[in-house]
Amino acid sequence: MKNSLQDEVRYLKGVGPERAKLLNSLGIEVTSDLLNYAPRRYEDRSNFRKIGGVKEGEHVTIEGEVKASGLRRARARMEFVTVAFTDGTGTIYGVWFNQPYMKDLFKIGQTVILSGKVTKYKKLQLQNPEYEIVLDEQYDLINTGRIVPIYPLTEGISQRVIRRIVKNCLDSYLDLIEDPVSESVKSRRSLMDLKDAYYNLHFPESVQKAKDALNCLAFYELLLLELFILGRRKSEAKKAGGVSHNIEGRLIADFIKSLPFKLTQSQLKALVAIKRDMANCGRMNRLLQGDVGCGKTVVAACAVLIAVQSGRQAAFMAPTEILAEQHYKALKNLLGKPGIKTCLVKGAMKESDKKKVLRDISSGSADLIVGTHALIQEAVTYKSLSLCIIDEQHKFGVVQREKLIKKGVFPDTLVMTATPIPRTLAITVYGDMDVSVIDEMPAGRIPVKTYAVKSGKLRSAYNFIKKQVSLGGQAYIIYPLVEESEKLSLKSAAKMYKELSQGCFKELKTGMIHGRIPAQEKERIMDLFNKNITKILISTSVIEVGIDNPRATVMLIEHAERFGLSQLHQLRGRVGRGKMQSYCILCSDSNSEESVKRAKAMVKTNDGFKLADLDLKMRGPGEFSGTRQHGVSDLRIADIVRDKSILRLARSDAKLILKQNKDEYKKLIEAAEGRFSEGNKRDS
Ligand code: ADP
Ligand code: MG
């Protein structure tokens, strides 16, 4: 059978079913995964020291001849093998604990290379050193006597074992690696040959070669990613034939004049970009990002007016019914005066209501259609949809987004997100879109005050909540779990709801909401809270997106260590939406460095972009919403935080390659498609 880079690793020499499981747990399933499994660092064991010259405390590599070996028992459960090595300048002892088989491993007279830390116990020793027996001239050194890779590993698999497996894999599979990068690209960036790079990634000739190899492979990977993303953008843009909207009509001018506030500079800037896009007959593909409460909805409303004054319809899709309902109310309110006819489509509707709404949509008497993914049902046909607005799009699949777009004829698309995405990520993740950022809050907003406390302070936190409620506020209390879990000793929403509603908050109406509650029931619960009947809402993180209750002034998050920074920030965005001072209390007993750092950052700043940047540094890009759909989480070698400057080069090369579109690039462009397009991605 012919080898392939997609061969399962279990069939590799030295692996077998047990080790395969361990490798799988590291994300290594096929041979190409193994080749792309980058060492965490390297150790230089290439310089042999004279045994006579080594000193206690040094990390050394020596080459010596086996002189004698013996097994000794120290205490009841402690045996150790001592082997004497000499190179003519001195003698050093290798000591291995509780591995009696080591005694027979070394034969007198054999040459062995050893690496380890020198310790002194009467005589100089190396305890449990890495070793390699030199069998003949041709023998490949992989564990010592060279620059040695140190891999990120899991229990049950040692560095020695994985090095051997990787070496076997390189020996049999390296030749299969195709190098689609043409010479012109390589020479411009002085890149190594791809095969060379893979070999040097694992078994480098020098420290510099290891660095070059890593940079080369990171560049290659980012080049493919950028080619994929920019290529897609280009093919989208080609599909012109979009609507050229009328942006100067009365509706929008009157609307802006009628608002009780002035748009912020950021809002105006976003609006200018949207107008330009919508006037153009190409298709708008724009991302509008901005922190919760920065006023994206008004901007979206302006876009709706542009569509309507051009005689078209707009659709607004939100990820949950609660949000769809909320947007429906907000937009109907905003756009009522300009006479926009707004309707709502959701999953569960009375048959007669539904019929009427569907008729309004297809006849064109509905101007703005708000809804959940019910908007893309077969039954919904639009008279002339020319604007799709998608809220929190990362909650939707690419397919759903495409489906909505197909309901119109090349409609303009405006995607909104309140999850701030660090700029480095945004240009990559949303590389196929234009990006508008609203990075200022409307004047007069009172920043939320945030505190981090230990659980010993919970009592006072509960009392604080009571006080806030007595002052007319409402509160959220967030738990990481719905129900008690056997594995994790965490408080759960269900248990704490029982405890608090019957105890501490007996006198106050308390509600509970979480993801397992049916949609209709959820709506009722949210309604009670929004109407200020329920004072305290106990919840899991389902409350995260978009919920807008201006009376909510306190958020208490228990087990705050269980939430990522971006998520904490999203949760906090549920308060501070009204005229009263709001508070966020993070409660955690964790002393882990990460969670302390997160809490400190939350206390210090309300700026979602700053927090997102920090989150990216702490957790890497895989955790960011949207990255999964866009390939960034499929990166194996490149790290877009570490390799920021490489990313820039890759991006500019990708642009050039797509522009020049020469034959020599064909393979590269195909490779990009093969690597990143949907269906070719494994795992995610
Ligand atoms: P987002 O959707 O970005 O979270 P919203 O659009 O819901 O934010 O806006 C939050 C609140 O701020 C709304 O009540 C809105 O009317 C108000 N608002 C929006 N823009 C401004 C502005 N420029 N000045 C004052 N208030 C504003
Ligand atoms: Mg909003």
XYZ file of C-alpha atoms and ligand atoms in Angstrom:
712
model
C 0.000 0.000 0.000
C 1.226 3.469 -0.797
C 1.868 5.875 2.027
C -0.234 8.994 2.297
C -0.152 12.040 4.534
C -3.651 11.075 5.568
C -2.561 7.691 6.949
C -3.688 7.128 10.504
C -0.829 7.417 12.948
C -1.693 4.133 14.631
C -0.165 2.286 11.717
C 3.132 4.135 11.979
C 6.162 2.239 13.164
C 6.397 2.496 16.938
C 2.800 3.578 17.562
C 0.086 0.920 17.845
C -3.421 1.306 19.278
C -2.539 2.437 22.814
C -0.133 5.170 21.823
C -2.442 6.131 18.976
C -5.094 7.006 21.548
C -2.657 9.224 23.381
C -1.582 10.888 20.161
C -5.217 11.398 19.189
C -5.780 13.167 22.484
C -3.093 15.612 21.380
C -4.973 16.212 18.150
C -2.641 13.996 16.140
C -4.658 11.609 14.023
C -2.929 11.303 10.717
C 0.671 11.545 9.611
C 0.350 15.122 8.422
C -0.797 16.116 11.914
C 2.363 14.594 13.287
C 4.581 16.423 10.817
C 2.848 19.641 11.792
C 3.179 18.997 15.500
C 5.617 21.753 16.398
C 8.007 21.341 19.313
C 7.376 23.597 22.273
C 11.079 24.412 22.426
C 14.488 22.920 21.690
C 17.454 21.952 23.780
C 20.935 22.316 22.448
C 22.665 19.049 23.189
C 25.055 19.304 20.306
C 28.153 20.404 22.119
C 29.902 17.589 23.905
C 31.649 18.552 27.098
C 34.740 16.861 28.484
C 33.660 14.834 31.488
C 36.651 16.066 33.464
C 35.435 19.648 33.083
C 31.764 19.471 34.107
C 30.578 21.084 37.309
C 27.681 20.501 39.647
C 24.503 22.298 38.569
C 25.329 22.503 34.856
C 23.176 21.045 32.095
C 25.588 19.106 29.940
C 25.844 16.663 27.087
C 28.768 14.259 27.225
C 29.966 11.302 25.236
C 31.483 8.438 27.221
C 32.249 4.761 27.191
C 30.476 2.342 29.528
C 32.945 1.123 32.140
C 30.791 -0.651 34.696
C 27.180 -0.919 35.787
C 25.423 -2.137 38.898
C 22.009 -2.381 40.515
C 21.625 -1.369 44.108
C 18.811 -1.259 46.597
C 18.694 1.730 48.878
C 15.478 1.471 50.827
C 12.570 -0.924 50.653
C 11.007 0.649 47.587
C 14.044 2.195 46.017
C 16.443 0.535 43.642
C 18.801 2.258 41.364
C 21.077 1.455 38.503
C 24.446 3.169 38.408
C 26.494 3.182 35.238
C 30.020 4.593 35.045
C 30.985 6.477 31.882
C 34.400 7.801 30.971
C 35.948 9.712 28.115
C 39.561 9.729 29.232
C 39.248 13.092 30.999
C 37.152 11.828 33.901
C 34.330 9.596 35.063
C 30.683 10.444 35.632
C 27.860 8.206 36.838
C 24.494 7.871 35.228
C 21.859 7.007 37.817
C 18.384 5.661 37.035
C 15.880 5.089 39.828
C 13.500 2.149 39.922
C 14.266 1.068 36.378
C 16.275 -2.120 36.976
C 16.190 -2.978 33.257
C 18.553 -0.105 32.621
C 21.360 -2.223 34.022
C 21.290 -4.519 31.022
C 20.688 -1.801 28.489
C 24.258 -0.596 28.427
C 27.032 -3.001 27.478
C 30.577 -2.461 28.678
C 32.572 -0.723 25.988
C 29.588 0.876 24.235
C 29.682 4.568 23.467
C 26.750 6.516 24.892
C 25.719 10.144 24.672
C 24.082 11.505 27.799
C 22.304 14.786 28.538
C 21.176 16.021 31.904
C 21.866 18.105 34.929
C 25.021 17.402 36.906
C 24.386 16.670 40.573
C 26.745 15.581 43.270
C 26.211 12.688 45.619
C 29.678 11.850 46.797
C 30.638 11.755 43.123
C 29.345 13.663 40.117
C 26.242 12.104 38.617
C 23.549 12.594 36.014
C 20.191 11.477 37.411
C 17.774 9.992 34.881
C 19.657 11.589 31.993
C 18.492 11.384 28.398
C 20.710 8.929 26.589
C 21.493 7.546 23.215
C 23.654 4.533 22.531
C 25.911 5.139 19.564
C 25.740 1.948 17.580
C 27.652 2.815 14.459
C 28.700 5.764 12.391
C 25.423 6.060 10.530
C 23.238 5.994 13.573
C 20.832 8.954 13.737
C 21.040 10.802 16.949
C 17.624 11.945 17.977
C 17.617 12.297 21.729
C 20.950 13.841 22.403
C 24.162 14.889 20.703
C 22.160 17.379 18.679
C 19.558 20.122 18.965
C 16.730 18.161 20.483
C 12.999 18.951 20.139
C 10.873 19.122 23.265
C 7.203 18.547 22.443
C 4.112 19.543 24.362
C 3.005 16.163 25.670
C 0.443 14.339 27.677
C 0.958 11.766 30.371
C 1.799 8.288 29.128
C 3.999 9.353 26.281
C 7.595 10.407 26.724
C 9.790 12.764 24.757
C 11.945 9.797 23.708
C 8.946 7.959 22.343
C 7.463 10.834 20.398
C 10.838 11.807 18.972
C 11.255 8.291 17.658
C 7.750 8.320 16.190
C 8.261 11.701 14.554
C 11.601 10.538 13.183
C 10.012 7.422 11.690
C 7.279 9.556 10.232
C 9.742 11.981 8.649
C 11.725 9.096 7.209
C 8.704 7.567 5.474
C 6.525 10.575 4.729
C 8.668 13.635 4.179
C 8.989 12.829 0.503
C 5.232 12.972 0.083
C 5.030 16.610 1.021
C 4.245 18.674 -2.008
C 5.666 22.121 -2.237
C 3.244 24.344 -4.130
C 5.178 27.529 -3.381
C 6.805 28.822 -6.540
C 10.408 29.974 -6.606
C 9.518 33.636 -7.006
C 7.536 33.641 -3.757
C 10.244 31.694 -1.975
C 13.053 33.928 -3.043
C 11.163 37.101 -2.205
C 10.821 35.936 1.392
C 13.989 33.811 1.385
C 12.010 30.748 2.385
C 13.452 27.281 2.848
C 12.265 24.397 0.829
C 9.138 23.006 2.482
C 10.623 19.564 3.083
C 13.687 21.124 4.600
C 11.502 23.236 6.791
C 9.583 20.242 8.107
C 12.754 18.338 8.826
C 14.317 21.284 10.590
C 11.181 21.966 12.564
C 11.736 18.666 14.326
C 15.420 17.920 14.042
C 17.151 21.205 13.277
C 20.775 21.477 12.314
C 21.102 24.615 14.414
C 19.014 26.816 16.646
C 18.794 29.371 13.852
C 17.594 26.709 11.405
C 14.838 25.752 13.839
C 13.666 29.361 13.983
C 13.821 29.729 10.213
C 11.878 26.520 9.776
C 9.145 27.635 12.152
C 8.888 31.037 10.482
C 8.815 29.478 7.060
C 6.052 27.046 7.933
C 4.077 29.747 9.731
C 4.397 31.968 6.689
C 3.319 29.167 4.404
C 0.285 28.401 6.519
C -0.740 32.046 6.831
C -0.230 32.548 3.119
C -2.675 29.739 2.436
C -5.142 31.195 4.916
C -4.946 34.665 3.408
C -5.197 33.317 -0.107
C -8.293 31.447 0.912
C -9.923 34.385 2.654
C -9.007 37.030 0.099
C -9.808 34.692 -2.746
C -13.280 34.214 -1.427
C -13.720 37.922 -1.021
C -12.682 38.480 -4.590
C -15.111 35.955 -5.979
C -17.899 37.514 -3.873
C -17.147 40.965 -5.182
C -17.326 39.727 -8.750
C -20.938 38.825 -8.246
C -21.978 42.392 -8.890
C -25.474 43.051 -10.070
C -26.460 44.254 -6.621
C -28.897 47.062 -5.993
C -27.761 50.639 -6.246
C -29.707 52.218 -3.389
C -30.952 55.756 -3.115
C -29.066 57.202 -0.175
C -30.241 60.797 -0.395
C -33.954 60.210 0.105
C -36.130 61.998 2.646
C -36.657 59.078 4.997
C -33.133 58.836 6.304
C -32.464 62.576 6.558
C -35.701 63.135 8.501
C -35.001 60.159 10.710
C -31.602 61.380 11.835
C -33.038 64.815 12.513
C -35.832 63.316 14.591
C -33.567 61.348 16.941
C -33.502 62.676 20.509
C -29.699 62.477 20.457
C -26.794 63.232 18.151
C -25.063 60.300 16.531
C -21.518 59.791 17.790
C -18.559 60.311 15.473
C -18.099 56.536 15.222
C -21.736 56.002 14.350
C -21.542 58.687 11.666
C -18.405 57.187 10.230
C -19.982 53.724 10.061
C -23.027 55.255 8.427
C -20.953 57.013 5.773
C -19.326 53.686 4.880
C -22.688 51.921 4.762
C -24.167 54.614 2.535
C -21.252 54.353 0.158
C -21.590 50.571 0.014
C -25.329 50.671 -0.485
C -25.215 53.311 -3.195
C -22.731 51.187 -5.067
C -24.130 48.491 -7.328
C -21.547 46.002 -6.016
C -22.536 44.105 -2.921
C -22.014 45.412 0.557
C -20.369 42.879 2.821
C -19.719 44.826 5.976
C -19.119 43.946 9.578
C -20.241 46.460 12.148
C -18.601 45.794 15.438
C -18.907 47.650 18.668
C -19.359 47.050 22.322
C -22.800 46.486 23.781
C -24.706 49.711 24.075
C -22.586 51.689 21.624
C -25.598 52.197 19.386
C -25.392 49.733 16.534
C -29.153 49.405 16.287
C -29.665 53.020 15.223
C -27.058 52.594 12.524
C -28.789 49.440 11.342
C -32.092 51.340 11.328
C -30.551 53.913 8.986
C -29.536 51.128 6.633
C -33.124 49.824 6.710
C -34.404 53.264 5.743
C -32.020 53.397 2.806
C -33.410 50.094 1.566
C -37.004 51.152 2.075
C -36.673 54.586 0.473
C -35.259 52.719 -2.510
C -38.469 50.714 -2.682
C -37.013 47.506 -1.225
C -37.261 45.297 1.821
C -34.813 44.598 4.616
C -34.473 41.469 6.746
C -32.974 41.425 10.222
C -31.949 38.035 11.595
C -31.102 37.449 15.261
C -29.831 34.233 16.863
C -32.536 33.721 19.503
C -36.235 34.444 19.849
C -35.642 36.676 22.830
C -33.283 38.815 20.826
C -35.441 38.812 17.731
C -38.339 39.976 19.841
C -36.254 42.687 21.429
C -34.893 43.954 18.127
C -38.394 43.887 16.706
C -39.674 46.119 19.487
C -36.695 48.468 19.340
C -36.807 48.839 15.560
C -40.575 49.181 15.410
C -40.275 51.910 17.961
C -37.450 53.681 16.134
C -38.937 53.297 12.676
C -42.620 53.725 13.499
C -42.649 57.459 12.799
C -41.013 57.220 9.391
C -43.875 54.847 8.614
C -41.871 51.679 8.154
C -43.964 48.535 8.336
C -42.130 46.068 10.524
C -43.098 42.464 11.147
C -41.791 39.587 13.210
C -41.279 35.997 12.090
C -40.434 33.316 14.611
C -40.527 29.582 14.909
C -43.691 29.176 16.939
C -46.539 31.311 15.584
C -50.262 30.945 15.316
C -51.107 29.560 11.894
C -53.331 32.500 10.994
C -50.768 35.088 12.124
C -48.102 33.345 10.196
C -50.152 33.272 7.011
C -50.773 36.973 7.198
C -47.132 37.809 7.867
C -45.973 35.615 5.000
C -48.446 37.325 2.704
C -47.230 40.762 3.777
C -43.663 39.737 3.083
C -44.318 38.340 -0.347
C -46.614 41.178 -1.403
C -44.068 43.742 -0.269
C -46.372 45.449 2.213
C -43.898 44.564 4.992
C -40.787 46.724 4.745
C -38.663 45.311 7.530
C -38.841 41.669 8.529
C -37.269 40.797 11.852
C -36.859 37.225 13.011
C -34.798 34.257 14.003
C -33.539 31.769 11.445
C -37.257 31.317 10.755
C -36.547 34.038 8.183
C -34.840 31.518 5.952
C -37.626 28.934 5.972
C -38.757 27.711 2.616
C -42.188 29.309 3.050
C -40.831 32.828 3.407
C -40.591 34.611 0.072
C -39.651 38.246 -0.179
C -40.946 40.654 -2.767
C -37.630 42.436 -3.147
C -35.116 41.903 -0.413
C -32.084 44.124 -0.845
C -30.609 44.332 2.646
C -29.789 41.524 5.075
C -28.783 42.481 8.574
C -27.408 39.673 10.689
C -26.904 40.097 14.398
C -24.211 38.163 16.268
C -23.487 36.225 13.125
C -21.064 33.816 14.776
C -24.099 32.189 16.301
C -25.205 31.282 12.817
C -23.518 28.906 10.442
C -22.166 30.132 7.160
C -24.907 28.155 5.490
C -27.697 29.995 7.277
C -26.195 33.314 6.350
C -25.944 32.242 2.730
C -29.538 31.057 2.767
C -30.812 34.417 3.892
C -28.751 36.165 1.257
C -30.176 33.874 -1.420
C -33.675 35.059 -0.525
C -32.846 38.346 -2.166
C -31.193 39.200 -5.425
C -27.603 40.029 -4.503
C -28.669 41.909 -1.393
C -26.294 44.044 0.639
C -25.225 42.451 3.898
C -24.558 44.118 7.201
C -23.326 41.860 9.960
C -23.287 43.133 13.514
C -21.425 41.884 16.498
C -21.038 43.077 20.057
C -18.182 40.692 20.643
C -15.157 42.855 20.186
C -12.623 41.157 18.005
C -9.009 42.201 18.354
C -7.793 43.985 15.269
C -5.188 41.368 14.465
C -7.923 38.801 14.372
C -10.439 40.971 12.616
C -8.341 41.476 9.516
C -7.850 37.741 9.291
C -11.062 36.288 10.573
C -13.250 38.779 8.818
C -10.824 39.276 5.993
C -13.627 38.689 3.549
C -15.574 41.657 4.897
C -15.108 45.348 5.273
C -15.085 46.336 8.896
C -16.625 49.331 10.650
C -15.872 49.797 14.308
C -17.901 51.836 16.761
C -15.422 52.463 19.511
C -17.039 55.178 21.553
C -20.033 55.191 23.815
C -22.867 57.720 23.541
C -22.258 60.669 25.853
C -23.618 60.436 29.373
C -23.206 56.700 29.745
C -22.154 55.842 33.303
C -19.386 53.220 33.316
C -20.147 50.070 35.300
C -18.169 49.745 38.532
C -16.611 46.330 38.856
C -15.392 44.572 41.985
C -13.636 41.252 42.489
C -14.385 39.439 45.751
C -13.914 36.074 47.443
C -16.886 33.930 48.387
C -16.542 35.050 52.013
C -18.061 38.330 50.821
C -21.123 36.746 49.227
C -23.378 37.617 52.122
C -22.622 41.311 51.676
C -23.009 40.956 47.925
C -26.515 39.553 48.439
C -27.298 42.403 50.816
C -26.001 44.865 48.263
C -28.368 43.369 45.717
C -31.272 43.802 48.124
C -30.348 47.412 48.601
C -30.135 48.045 44.872
C -33.545 46.471 44.386
C -34.975 48.689 47.104
C -33.592 51.658 45.142
C -35.489 50.525 42.058
C -32.820 48.385 40.404
C -32.846 44.784 39.261
C -30.137 42.151 39.408
C -28.647 39.219 37.582
C -26.841 36.410 39.378
C -24.845 34.170 37.054
C -23.632 30.614 37.624
C -21.487 28.500 35.344
C -23.757 25.430 35.400
C -27.433 24.665 35.095
C -27.401 21.776 37.501
C -25.063 20.340 40.057
C -22.396 18.227 38.422
C -20.732 15.265 40.032
C -17.386 16.037 38.563
C -17.193 19.722 39.325
C -17.925 21.109 42.730
C -19.523 24.244 41.397
C -22.627 26.018 42.404
C -25.390 25.663 39.868
C -28.170 27.984 38.832
C -30.868 25.462 39.745
C -29.596 24.787 43.236
C -28.845 28.395 44.035
C -32.223 29.449 42.717
C -33.859 27.161 45.246
C -31.583 28.265 48.013
C -31.740 31.984 47.416
C -35.394 32.317 46.454
C -36.408 30.526 49.639
C -33.714 32.073 51.805
C -31.956 35.345 51.414
C -34.277 36.729 48.724
C -37.509 35.303 50.125
C -39.180 38.706 50.049
C -38.228 39.474 46.458
C -39.527 37.935 43.288
C -36.764 35.788 41.889
C -36.673 34.045 38.530
C -34.447 31.538 36.823
C -33.475 31.085 33.209
C -31.084 28.752 31.444
C -30.542 27.056 28.131
C -32.645 23.980 28.879
C -35.843 25.911 29.434
C -38.170 25.751 26.409
C -38.252 28.881 24.240
C -41.779 29.957 25.135
C -41.155 29.611 28.831
C -37.918 31.574 28.453
C -39.787 34.359 26.791
C -42.264 34.517 29.645
C -39.448 34.612 32.187
C -37.644 37.388 30.334
C -40.865 39.280 29.965
C -41.439 39.236 33.723
C -37.921 40.481 34.254
C -38.123 43.193 31.603
C -41.426 44.394 33.099
C -39.723 44.706 36.479
C -41.980 42.124 38.094
C -39.103 39.722 38.689
C -36.406 41.591 40.586
C -33.618 39.077 40.571
C -32.844 36.801 37.676
C -30.690 33.770 38.319
C -29.112 32.487 35.177
C -26.367 30.704 33.368
C -24.475 32.478 30.624
C -27.502 32.209 28.260
C -28.156 35.766 29.296
C -25.023 36.711 27.437
C -26.130 38.267 24.175
C -28.076 41.407 23.642
C -30.545 41.354 26.529
C -31.547 44.927 27.151
C -33.097 45.905 30.466
C -32.098 49.435 31.463
C -33.292 48.923 35.041
C -30.792 46.145 35.742
C -28.041 47.660 37.874
C -26.252 44.731 39.475
C -24.643 41.657 38.053
C -23.126 39.122 40.390
C -21.072 36.405 38.720
C -20.210 33.447 40.914
C -17.305 31.148 40.021
C -16.036 33.928 37.821
C -12.930 31.844 37.135
C -15.077 29.620 34.927
C -15.651 32.343 32.359
C -13.313 33.716 29.714
C -12.521 37.392 29.657
C -14.617 38.179 26.617
C -17.506 36.299 28.101
C -17.248 38.169 31.397
C -17.287 41.404 29.474
C -20.342 40.312 27.500
C -22.122 39.380 30.685
C -21.270 42.700 32.281
C -22.770 44.444 29.279
C -26.225 43.429 30.551
C -25.988 46.150 33.205
C -25.156 49.833 32.872
C -27.720 50.304 30.118
C -29.811 52.923 31.918
C -29.479 56.134 33.855
C -28.450 54.630 37.188
C -24.962 53.674 38.333
C -24.473 49.941 37.768
C -22.246 47.378 39.411
C -20.614 44.110 38.486
C -19.343 41.808 41.223
C -17.029 38.981 40.247
C -16.849 36.319 42.892
C -14.148 33.689 42.814
C -11.936 31.798 45.223
C -9.534 30.727 42.519
C -5.963 31.856 42.922
C -4.868 30.722 39.490
C -2.758 33.315 37.762
C -5.098 33.466 34.794
C -8.259 34.072 36.730
C -6.636 36.688 38.950
C -5.373 38.450 35.836
C -8.806 38.339 34.243
C -10.499 39.740 37.329
C -7.953 42.551 37.556
C -8.466 43.451 33.910
C -12.240 43.514 34.364
C -11.963 45.776 37.394
C -9.608 48.079 35.566
C -11.330 48.649 32.249
C -14.696 48.713 30.512
C -13.102 48.802 27.083
C -14.122 45.687 25.208
C -11.305 45.970 22.673
C -8.640 46.128 25.351
C -10.158 43.107 27.049
C -10.409 41.245 23.771
C -6.732 41.867 23.071
C -5.789 40.546 26.454
C -8.065 37.570 26.013
C -6.445 36.796 22.698
C -3.041 36.851 24.339
C -4.187 34.658 27.184
C -6.226 32.091 25.342
C -5.213 32.184 21.736
C -7.519 32.755 18.798
C -9.382 29.434 18.868
C -11.706 30.676 21.569
C -12.939 33.676 19.666
C -16.335 33.484 18.156
C -16.164 33.404 14.435
C -12.680 32.003 14.248
C -13.983 28.510 13.801
C -15.797 29.377 10.652
C -12.855 31.188 9.215
C -9.994 28.801 9.500
C -7.989 30.567 12.168
C -8.679 27.811 14.637
C -7.426 25.331 12.062
C -3.972 26.819 12.083
C -1.496 24.213 13.185
C 1.844 25.928 13.215
C 1.230 29.641 12.894
C 0.004 31.589 15.856
C -1.485 34.845 14.793
C -0.523 36.610 17.981
C 3.078 35.470 17.963
C 3.361 35.676 14.189
C 1.678 39.030 13.737
C 4.403 40.414 11.481
C 4.550 37.238 9.409
C 0.798 37.535 8.974
C 1.261 40.983 7.498
C 3.784 39.714 4.957
C 1.612 36.749 4.082
C -1.343 39.004 3.550
C 0.504 41.327 1.241
C 1.918 38.405 -0.750
C -1.518 36.850 -0.996
C -2.911 40.079 -2.410
C -0.154 40.246 -4.975
C -0.577 36.612 -5.950
C -4.310 36.997 -6.462
C -3.825 40.183 -8.427
C -1.143 38.822 -10.733
C -2.956 35.517 -11.046
C -0.032 33.864 -12.879
C 0.102 30.192 -13.759
C 2.913 29.599 -11.307
C 0.502 30.386 -8.461
C -2.158 27.942 -9.492
C -1.003 25.139 -7.243
C -0.718 27.454 -4.298
C -4.249 28.749 -4.701
C -5.547 25.205 -4.998
C -3.640 24.247 -1.881
C -5.297 27.100 0.008
C -8.735 25.956 -1.079
C -7.863 22.370 -0.198
C -6.630 23.279 3.199
C -9.275 25.689 4.434
C -12.522 25.324 2.564
C -15.492 23.853 4.367
C -15.553 20.089 4.301
C -11.800 19.889 3.949
C -11.340 20.848 7.533
C -11.202 17.969 9.865
C -12.027 18.146 13.544
C -13.754 21.518 14.006
P -26.053 48.101 20.723
O -27.025 47.484 19.784
O -24.814 48.564 20.047
O -25.768 47.251 21.906
P -28.105 49.984 21.002
O -28.226 50.314 19.601
O -29.106 49.054 21.599
O -26.683 49.424 21.297
O -28.041 51.357 21.813
C -28.118 51.402 23.216
C -28.912 52.603 23.658
O -28.217 53.804 23.362
C -30.252 52.707 22.968
O -31.203 53.046 23.950
C -30.062 53.829 21.970
O -31.261 54.538 21.731
C -29.046 54.710 22.649
N -28.198 55.469 21.725
C -27.735 55.037 20.530
N -26.944 55.977 19.957
C -26.909 57.013 20.807
C -26.262 58.296 20.789
N -25.498 58.685 19.768
N -26.449 59.113 21.856
C -27.210 58.731 22.888
N -27.858 57.564 22.964
C -27.709 56.693 21.947
Mg -27.997 45.590 20.014
